[in-house]
PDB file of C-alpha atoms in Angstrom:
ATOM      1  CA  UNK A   1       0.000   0.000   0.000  1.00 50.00           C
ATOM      2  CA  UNK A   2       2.987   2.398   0.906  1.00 64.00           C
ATOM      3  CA  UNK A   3       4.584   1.320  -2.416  1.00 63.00           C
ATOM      4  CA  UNK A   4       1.121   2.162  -4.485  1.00 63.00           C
ATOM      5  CA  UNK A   5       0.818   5.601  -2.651  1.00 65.00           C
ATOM      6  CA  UNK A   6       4.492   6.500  -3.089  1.00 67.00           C
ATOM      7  CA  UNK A   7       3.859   5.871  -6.821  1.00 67.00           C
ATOM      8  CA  UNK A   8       0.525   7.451  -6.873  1.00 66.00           C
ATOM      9  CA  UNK A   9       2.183  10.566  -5.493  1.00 65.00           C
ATOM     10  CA  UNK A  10       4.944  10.687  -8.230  1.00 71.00           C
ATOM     11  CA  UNK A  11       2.895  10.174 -11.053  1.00 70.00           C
ATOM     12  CA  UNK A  12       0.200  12.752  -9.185  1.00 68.00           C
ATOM     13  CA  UNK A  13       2.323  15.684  -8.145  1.00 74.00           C
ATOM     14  CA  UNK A  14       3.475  17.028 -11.916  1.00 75.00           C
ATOM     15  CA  UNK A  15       0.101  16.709 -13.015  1.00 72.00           C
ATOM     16  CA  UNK A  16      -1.409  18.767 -10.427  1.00 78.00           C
ATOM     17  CA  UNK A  17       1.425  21.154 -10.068  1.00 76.00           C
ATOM     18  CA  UNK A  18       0.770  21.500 -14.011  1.00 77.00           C
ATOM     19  CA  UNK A  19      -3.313  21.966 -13.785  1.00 81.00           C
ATOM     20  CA  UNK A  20      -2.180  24.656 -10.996  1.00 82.00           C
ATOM     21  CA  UNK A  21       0.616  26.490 -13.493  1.00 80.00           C
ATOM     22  CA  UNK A  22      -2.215  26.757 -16.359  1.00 84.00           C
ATOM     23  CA  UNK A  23      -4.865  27.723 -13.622  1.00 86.00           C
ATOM     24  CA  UNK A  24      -2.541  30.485 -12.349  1.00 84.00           C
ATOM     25  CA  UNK A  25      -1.452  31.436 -16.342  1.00 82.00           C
ATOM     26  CA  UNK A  26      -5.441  31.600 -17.599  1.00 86.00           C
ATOM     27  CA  UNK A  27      -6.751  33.454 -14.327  1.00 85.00           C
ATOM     28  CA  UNK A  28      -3.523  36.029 -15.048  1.00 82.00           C
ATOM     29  CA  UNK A  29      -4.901  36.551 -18.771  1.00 85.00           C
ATOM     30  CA  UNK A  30      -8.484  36.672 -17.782  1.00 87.00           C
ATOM     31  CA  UNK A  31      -7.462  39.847 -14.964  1.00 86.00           C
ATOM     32  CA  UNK A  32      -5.509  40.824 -17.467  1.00 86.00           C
ATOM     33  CA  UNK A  33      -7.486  41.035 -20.588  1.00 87.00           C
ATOM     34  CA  UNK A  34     -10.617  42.477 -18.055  1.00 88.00           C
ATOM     35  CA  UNK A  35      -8.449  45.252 -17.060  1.00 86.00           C
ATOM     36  CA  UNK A  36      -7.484  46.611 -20.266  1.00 86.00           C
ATOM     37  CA  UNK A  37     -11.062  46.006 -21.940  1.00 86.00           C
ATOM     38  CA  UNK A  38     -12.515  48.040 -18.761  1.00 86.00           C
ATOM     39  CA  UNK A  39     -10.018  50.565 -18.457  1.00 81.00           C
ATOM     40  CA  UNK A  40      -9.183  49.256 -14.934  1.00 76.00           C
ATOM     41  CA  UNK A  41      -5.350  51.183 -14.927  1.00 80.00           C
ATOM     42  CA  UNK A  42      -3.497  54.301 -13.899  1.00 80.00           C
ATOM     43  CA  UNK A  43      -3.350  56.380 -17.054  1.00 84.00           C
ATOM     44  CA  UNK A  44      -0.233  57.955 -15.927  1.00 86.00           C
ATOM     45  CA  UNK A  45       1.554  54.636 -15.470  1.00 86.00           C
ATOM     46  CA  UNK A  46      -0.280  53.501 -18.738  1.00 89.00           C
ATOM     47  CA  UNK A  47       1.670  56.651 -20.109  1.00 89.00           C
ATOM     48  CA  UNK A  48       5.111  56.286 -18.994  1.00 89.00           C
ATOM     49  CA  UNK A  49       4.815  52.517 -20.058  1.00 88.00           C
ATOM     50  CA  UNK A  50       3.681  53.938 -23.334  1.00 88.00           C
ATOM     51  CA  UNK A  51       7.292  56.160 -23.669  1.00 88.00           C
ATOM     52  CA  UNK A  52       9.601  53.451 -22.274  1.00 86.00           C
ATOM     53  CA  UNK A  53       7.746  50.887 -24.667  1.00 86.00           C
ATOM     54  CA  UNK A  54       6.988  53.145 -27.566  1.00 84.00           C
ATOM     55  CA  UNK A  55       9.825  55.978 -27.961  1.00 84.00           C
ATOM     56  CA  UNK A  56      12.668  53.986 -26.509  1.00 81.00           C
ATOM     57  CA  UNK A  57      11.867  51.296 -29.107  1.00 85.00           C
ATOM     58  CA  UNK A  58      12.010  53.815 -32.376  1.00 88.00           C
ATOM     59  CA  UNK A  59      15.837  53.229 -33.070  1.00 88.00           C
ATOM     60  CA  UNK A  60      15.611  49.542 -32.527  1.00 87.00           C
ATOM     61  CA  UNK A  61      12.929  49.213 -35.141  1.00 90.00           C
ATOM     62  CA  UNK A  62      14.230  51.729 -36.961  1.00 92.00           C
ATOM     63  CA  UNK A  63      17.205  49.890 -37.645  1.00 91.00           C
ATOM     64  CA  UNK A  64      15.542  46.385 -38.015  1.00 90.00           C
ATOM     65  CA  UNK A  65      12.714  46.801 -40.388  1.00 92.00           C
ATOM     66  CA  UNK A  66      15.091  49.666 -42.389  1.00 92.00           C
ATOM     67  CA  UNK A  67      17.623  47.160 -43.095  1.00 92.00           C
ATOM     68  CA  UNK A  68      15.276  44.251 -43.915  1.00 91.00           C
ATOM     69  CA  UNK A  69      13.823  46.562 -46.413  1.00 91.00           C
ATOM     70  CA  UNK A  70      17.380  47.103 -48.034  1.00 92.00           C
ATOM     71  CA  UNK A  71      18.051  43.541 -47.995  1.00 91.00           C
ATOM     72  CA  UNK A  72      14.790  42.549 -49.257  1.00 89.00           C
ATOM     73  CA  UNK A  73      14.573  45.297 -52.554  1.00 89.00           C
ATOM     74  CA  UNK A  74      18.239  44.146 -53.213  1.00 89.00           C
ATOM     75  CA  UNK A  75      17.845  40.627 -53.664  1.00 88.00           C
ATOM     76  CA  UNK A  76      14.346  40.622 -54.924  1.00 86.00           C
ATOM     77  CA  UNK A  77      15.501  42.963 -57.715  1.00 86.00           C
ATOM     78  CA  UNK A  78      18.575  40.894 -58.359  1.00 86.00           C
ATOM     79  CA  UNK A  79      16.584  38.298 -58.939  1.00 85.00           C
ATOM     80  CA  UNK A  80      13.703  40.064 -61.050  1.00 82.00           C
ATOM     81  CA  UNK A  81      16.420  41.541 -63.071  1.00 81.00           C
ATOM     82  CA  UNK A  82      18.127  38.080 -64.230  1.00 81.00           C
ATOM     83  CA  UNK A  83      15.091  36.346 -64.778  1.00 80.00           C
ATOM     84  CA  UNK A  84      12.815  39.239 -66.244  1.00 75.00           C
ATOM     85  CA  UNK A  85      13.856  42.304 -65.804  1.00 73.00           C
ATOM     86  CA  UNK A  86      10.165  44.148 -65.310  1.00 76.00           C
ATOM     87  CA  UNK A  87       9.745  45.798 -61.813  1.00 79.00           C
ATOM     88  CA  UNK A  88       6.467  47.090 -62.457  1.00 80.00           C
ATOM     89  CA  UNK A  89       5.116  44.942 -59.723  1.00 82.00           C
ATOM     90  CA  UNK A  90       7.784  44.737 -57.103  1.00 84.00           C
ATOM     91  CA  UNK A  91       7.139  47.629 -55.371  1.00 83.00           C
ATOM     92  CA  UNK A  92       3.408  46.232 -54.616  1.00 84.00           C
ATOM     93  CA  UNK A  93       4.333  42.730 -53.561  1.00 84.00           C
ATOM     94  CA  UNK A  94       6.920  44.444 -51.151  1.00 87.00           C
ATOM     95  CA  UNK A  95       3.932  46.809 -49.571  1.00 86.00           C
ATOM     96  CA  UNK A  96       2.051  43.485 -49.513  1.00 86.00           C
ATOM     97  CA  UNK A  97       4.118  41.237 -48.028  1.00 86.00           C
ATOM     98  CA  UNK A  98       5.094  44.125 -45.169  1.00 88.00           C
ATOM     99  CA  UNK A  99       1.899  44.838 -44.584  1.00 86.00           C
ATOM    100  CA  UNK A 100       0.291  41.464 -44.106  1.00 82.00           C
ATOM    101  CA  UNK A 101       3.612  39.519 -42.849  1.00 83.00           C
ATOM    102  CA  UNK A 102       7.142  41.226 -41.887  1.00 85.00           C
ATOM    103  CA  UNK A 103       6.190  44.278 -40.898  1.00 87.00           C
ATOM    104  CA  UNK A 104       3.998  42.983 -37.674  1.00 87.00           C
ATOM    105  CA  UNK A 105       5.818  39.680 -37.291  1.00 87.00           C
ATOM    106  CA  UNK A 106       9.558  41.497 -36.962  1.00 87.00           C
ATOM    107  CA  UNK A 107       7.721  44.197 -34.995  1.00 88.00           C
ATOM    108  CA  UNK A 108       6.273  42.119 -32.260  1.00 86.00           C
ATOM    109  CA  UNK A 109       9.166  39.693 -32.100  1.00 86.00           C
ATOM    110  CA  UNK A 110      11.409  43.252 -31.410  1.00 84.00           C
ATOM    111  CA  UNK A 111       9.293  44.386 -29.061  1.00 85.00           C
ATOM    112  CA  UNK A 112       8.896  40.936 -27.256  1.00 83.00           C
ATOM    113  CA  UNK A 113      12.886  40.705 -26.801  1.00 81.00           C
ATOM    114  CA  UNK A 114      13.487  43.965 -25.710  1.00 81.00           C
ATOM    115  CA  UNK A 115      10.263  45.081 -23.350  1.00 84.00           C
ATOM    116  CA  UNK A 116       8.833  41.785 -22.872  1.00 80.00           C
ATOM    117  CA  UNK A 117      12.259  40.067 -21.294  1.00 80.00           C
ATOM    118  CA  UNK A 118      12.572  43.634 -19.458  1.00 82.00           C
ATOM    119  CA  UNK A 119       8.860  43.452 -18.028  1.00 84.00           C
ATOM    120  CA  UNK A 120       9.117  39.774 -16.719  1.00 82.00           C
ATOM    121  CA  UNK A 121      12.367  40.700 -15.104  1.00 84.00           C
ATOM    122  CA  UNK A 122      11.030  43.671 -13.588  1.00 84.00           C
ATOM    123  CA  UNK A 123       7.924  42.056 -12.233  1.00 83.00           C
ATOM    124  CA  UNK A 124       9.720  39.075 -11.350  1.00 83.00           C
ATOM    125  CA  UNK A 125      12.342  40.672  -8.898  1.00 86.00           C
ATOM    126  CA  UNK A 126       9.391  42.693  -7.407  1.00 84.00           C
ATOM    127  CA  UNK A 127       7.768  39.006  -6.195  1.00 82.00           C
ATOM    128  CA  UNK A 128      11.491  37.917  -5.070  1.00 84.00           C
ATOM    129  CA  UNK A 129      11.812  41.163  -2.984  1.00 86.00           C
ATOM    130  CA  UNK A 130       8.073  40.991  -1.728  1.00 83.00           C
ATOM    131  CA  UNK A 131       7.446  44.073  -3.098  1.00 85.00           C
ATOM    132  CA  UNK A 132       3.939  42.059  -4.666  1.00 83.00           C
ATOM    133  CA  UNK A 133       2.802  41.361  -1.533  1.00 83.00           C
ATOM    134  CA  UNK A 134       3.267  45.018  -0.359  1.00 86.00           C
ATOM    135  CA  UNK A 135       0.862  46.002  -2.830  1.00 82.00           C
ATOM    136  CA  UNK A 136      -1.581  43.118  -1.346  1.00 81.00           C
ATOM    137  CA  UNK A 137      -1.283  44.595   1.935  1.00 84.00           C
ATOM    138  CA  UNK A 138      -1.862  47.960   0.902  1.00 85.00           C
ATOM    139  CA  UNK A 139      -5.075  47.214  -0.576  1.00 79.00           C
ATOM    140  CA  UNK A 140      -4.031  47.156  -3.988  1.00 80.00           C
ATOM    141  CA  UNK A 141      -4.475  44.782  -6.890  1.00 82.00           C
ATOM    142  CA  UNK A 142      -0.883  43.662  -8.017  1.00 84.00           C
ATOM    143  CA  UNK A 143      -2.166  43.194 -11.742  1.00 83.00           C
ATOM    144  CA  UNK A 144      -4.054  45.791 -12.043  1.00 85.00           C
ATOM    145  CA  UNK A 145      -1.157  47.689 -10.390  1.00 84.00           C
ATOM    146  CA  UNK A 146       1.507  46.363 -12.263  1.00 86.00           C
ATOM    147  CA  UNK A 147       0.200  44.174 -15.337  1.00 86.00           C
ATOM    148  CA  UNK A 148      -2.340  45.646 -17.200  1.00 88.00           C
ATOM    149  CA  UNK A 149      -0.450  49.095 -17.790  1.00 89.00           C
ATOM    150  CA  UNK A 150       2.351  47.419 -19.278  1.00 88.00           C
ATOM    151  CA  UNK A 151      -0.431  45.023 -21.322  1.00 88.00           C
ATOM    152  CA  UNK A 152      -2.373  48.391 -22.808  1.00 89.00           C
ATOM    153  CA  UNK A 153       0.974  49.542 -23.461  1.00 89.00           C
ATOM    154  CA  UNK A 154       2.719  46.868 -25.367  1.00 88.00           C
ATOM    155  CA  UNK A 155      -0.842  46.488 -27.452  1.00 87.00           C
ATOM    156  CA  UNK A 156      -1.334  50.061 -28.762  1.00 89.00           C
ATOM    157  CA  UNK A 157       2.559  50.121 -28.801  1.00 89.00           C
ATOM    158  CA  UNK A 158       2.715  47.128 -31.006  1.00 88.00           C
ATOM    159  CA  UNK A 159       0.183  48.784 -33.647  1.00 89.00           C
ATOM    160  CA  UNK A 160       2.194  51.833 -33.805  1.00 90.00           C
ATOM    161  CA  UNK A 161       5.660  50.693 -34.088  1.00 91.00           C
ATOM    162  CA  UNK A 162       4.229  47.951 -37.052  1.00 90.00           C
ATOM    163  CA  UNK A 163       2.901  51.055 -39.012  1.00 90.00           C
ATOM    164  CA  UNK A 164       6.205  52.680 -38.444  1.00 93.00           C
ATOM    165  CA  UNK A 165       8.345  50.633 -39.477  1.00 91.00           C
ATOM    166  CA  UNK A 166       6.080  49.548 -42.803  1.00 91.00           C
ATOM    167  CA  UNK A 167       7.109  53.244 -43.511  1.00 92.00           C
ATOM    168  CA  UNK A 168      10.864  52.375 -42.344  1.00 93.00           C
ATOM    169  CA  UNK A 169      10.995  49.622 -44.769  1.00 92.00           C
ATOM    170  CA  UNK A 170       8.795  51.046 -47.630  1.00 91.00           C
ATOM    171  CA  UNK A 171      11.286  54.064 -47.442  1.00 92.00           C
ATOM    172  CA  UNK A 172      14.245  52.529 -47.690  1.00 93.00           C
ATOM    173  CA  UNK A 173      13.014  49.776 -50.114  1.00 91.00           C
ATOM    174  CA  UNK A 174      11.710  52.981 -52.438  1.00 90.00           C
ATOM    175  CA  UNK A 175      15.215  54.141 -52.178  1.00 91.00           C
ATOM    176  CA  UNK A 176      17.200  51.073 -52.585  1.00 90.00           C
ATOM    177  CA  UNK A 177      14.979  50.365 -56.021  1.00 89.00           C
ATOM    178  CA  UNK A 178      15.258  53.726 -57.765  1.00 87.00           C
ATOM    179  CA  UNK A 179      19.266  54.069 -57.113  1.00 87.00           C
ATOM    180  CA  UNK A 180      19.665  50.281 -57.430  1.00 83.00           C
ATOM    181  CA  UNK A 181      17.031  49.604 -60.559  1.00 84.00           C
ATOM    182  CA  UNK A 182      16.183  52.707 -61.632  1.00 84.00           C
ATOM    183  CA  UNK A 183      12.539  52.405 -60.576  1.00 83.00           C
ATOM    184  CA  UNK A 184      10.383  55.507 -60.477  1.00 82.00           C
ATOM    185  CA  UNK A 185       8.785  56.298 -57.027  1.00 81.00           C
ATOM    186  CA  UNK A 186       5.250  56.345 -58.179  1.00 82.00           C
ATOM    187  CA  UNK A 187       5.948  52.823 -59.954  1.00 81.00           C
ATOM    188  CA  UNK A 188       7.132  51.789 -56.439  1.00 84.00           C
ATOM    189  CA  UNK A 189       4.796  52.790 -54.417  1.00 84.00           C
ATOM    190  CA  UNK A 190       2.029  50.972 -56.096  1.00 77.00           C
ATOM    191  CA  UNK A 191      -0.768  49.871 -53.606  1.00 76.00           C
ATOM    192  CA  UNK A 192      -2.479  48.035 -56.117  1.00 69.00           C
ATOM    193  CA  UNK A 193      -1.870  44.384 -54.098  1.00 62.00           C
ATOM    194  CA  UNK A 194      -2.807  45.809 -51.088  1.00 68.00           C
ATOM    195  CA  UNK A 195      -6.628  45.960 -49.558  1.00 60.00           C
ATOM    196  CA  UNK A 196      -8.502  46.748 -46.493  1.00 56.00           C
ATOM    197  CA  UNK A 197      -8.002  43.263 -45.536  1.00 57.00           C
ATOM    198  CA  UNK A 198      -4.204  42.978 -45.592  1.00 55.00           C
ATOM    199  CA  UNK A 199      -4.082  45.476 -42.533  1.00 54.00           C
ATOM    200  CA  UNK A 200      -6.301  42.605 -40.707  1.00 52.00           C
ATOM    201  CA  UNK A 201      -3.957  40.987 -37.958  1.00 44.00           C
ATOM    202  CA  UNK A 202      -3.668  37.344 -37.829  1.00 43.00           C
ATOM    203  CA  UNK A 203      -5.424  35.955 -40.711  1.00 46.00           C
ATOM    204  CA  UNK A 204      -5.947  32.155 -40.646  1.00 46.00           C
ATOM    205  CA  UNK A 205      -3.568  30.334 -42.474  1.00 44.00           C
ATOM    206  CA  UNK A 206      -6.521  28.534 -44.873  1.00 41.00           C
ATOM    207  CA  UNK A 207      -7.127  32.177 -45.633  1.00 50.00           C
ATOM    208  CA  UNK A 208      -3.758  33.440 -46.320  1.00 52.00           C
ATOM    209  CA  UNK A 209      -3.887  30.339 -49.104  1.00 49.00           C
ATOM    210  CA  UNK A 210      -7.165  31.276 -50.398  1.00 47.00           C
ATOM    211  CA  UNK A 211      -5.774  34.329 -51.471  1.00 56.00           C
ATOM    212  CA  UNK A 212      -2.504  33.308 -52.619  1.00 53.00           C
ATOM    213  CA  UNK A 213      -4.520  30.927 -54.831  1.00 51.00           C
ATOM    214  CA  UNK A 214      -6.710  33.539 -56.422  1.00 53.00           C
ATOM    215  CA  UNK A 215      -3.902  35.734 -57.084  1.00 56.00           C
ATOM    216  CA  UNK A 216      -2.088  33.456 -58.574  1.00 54.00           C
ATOM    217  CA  UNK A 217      -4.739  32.122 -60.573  1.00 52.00           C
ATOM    218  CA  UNK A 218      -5.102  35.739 -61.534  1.00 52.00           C
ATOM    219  CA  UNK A 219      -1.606  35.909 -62.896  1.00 50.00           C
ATOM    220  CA  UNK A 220      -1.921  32.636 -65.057  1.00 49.00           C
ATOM    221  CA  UNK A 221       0.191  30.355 -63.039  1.00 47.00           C
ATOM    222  CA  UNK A 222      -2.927  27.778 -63.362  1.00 53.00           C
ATOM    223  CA  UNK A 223      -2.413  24.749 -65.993  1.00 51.00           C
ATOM    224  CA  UNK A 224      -5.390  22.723 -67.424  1.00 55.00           C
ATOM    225  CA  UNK A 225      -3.671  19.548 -66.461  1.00 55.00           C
ATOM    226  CA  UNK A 226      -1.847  17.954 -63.996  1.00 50.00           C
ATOM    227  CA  UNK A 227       1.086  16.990 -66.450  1.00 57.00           C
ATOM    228  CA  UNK A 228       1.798  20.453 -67.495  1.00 56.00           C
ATOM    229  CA  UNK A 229       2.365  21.289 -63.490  1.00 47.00           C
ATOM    230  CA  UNK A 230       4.468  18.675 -63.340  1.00 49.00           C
ATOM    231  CA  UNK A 231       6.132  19.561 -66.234  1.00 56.00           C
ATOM    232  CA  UNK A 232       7.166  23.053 -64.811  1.00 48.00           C
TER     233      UNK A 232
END
């Protein structure tokens, strides 16, 4: 009986320290996400975690999404130019794919190593040094306190800083192409690929291959048969 409890115990005490991790994770989100859609925060911490998030954050994108756009323009024309040398459309697939893809993905992933590792460090050492639990004493609510600020921040932060540096890369990209290529700036900056629904966040990816197929289908890379795909 010792034996069977003793093994009970070791198979038992992951899996409930586990159900208690994603407990405490969900009920954090759910305060959390509450907070922000309720406007349960300081606005002057909301604020300052707006400038330390947003402002401190411009030269780091800045520099990332500037020099993806001069590495992307580069080698896509490179490419264009050996195989057929008509940049007519690159200009618009580059707004495209910054809009819908890059620009938001390299964004987030910026601001999640600098401000995100900075946050949980910050947060974390306040626990350590009990400084949580003097907020619990006080009467006050440690997440709405300390959490949901820095959540409202990073959110609206995150929106801004993509848009910026869409114009970051777009700007360099335009100038990379007409030095580079010889493409004129109205040719570049050719919105023609882009719609309403590329600035939607997080489309599904059954979506995202929806439209790939009608564009594509649009462009006449559809074959009658299945021999002729093969073929190519």
């Amino acid at each position: 009986m010792n034996l069977a409890s003793r093994t009970m115990a070791r198979i038992g005490r992951p899996f409930t320290g586990g159900l208690t991790w994603a407990w405490s994770v969900y009920d954090l989100a759910y305060e959390t996400i509450r907070g922000m859609l309720t406007f349960r925060y300081s606005r002057r911490q909301f604020l300052e975690q707006c400038y330390e998030i947003g402002n401190r954050s411009l030269l780091f994108i800045t520099f990332a999404l500037g020099i993806l756009g001069l590495i992307s323009i580069y080698q896509v024309g490179y490419q264009v130019e050996r195989i057929l040398p008509d940049f007519t459309m690159m200009g618009a697939a580059f707004i495209n794919v910054m809009i819908r893809e890059f620009g938001p993905t390299i964004t987030a992933l910026m601001i999640a190593t600098r401000v995100g590792s900075g946050i949980a460090a910050e947060i974390g050492s306040m626990v350590v040094t009990e400084q949580v639990d003097a907020l619990r004493m006080c009467g006050a609510d440690p997440v709405r306190y300390l959490v949901v600020p820095r959540a409202a921040a990073c959110t609206l932060m995150v929106v801004l800083l993509s848009a910026y540096g869409i114009a970051v890369a777009t700007a360099v990209g335009l100038v990379v192409a007409q030095e580079a290529y010889g493409v004129h700036y109205q040719t570049f900056l050719n919105l023609q690929l882009v719609g309403l629904d590329d600035v939607a966040v997080g489309l599904s990816p059954m979506l995202r291959s929806l439209k790939l197929q009608k564009r594509a289908a649009r462009v006449g890379f559809d074959w009658p048969h299945i021999d002729q795909v093969v073929e190519k």
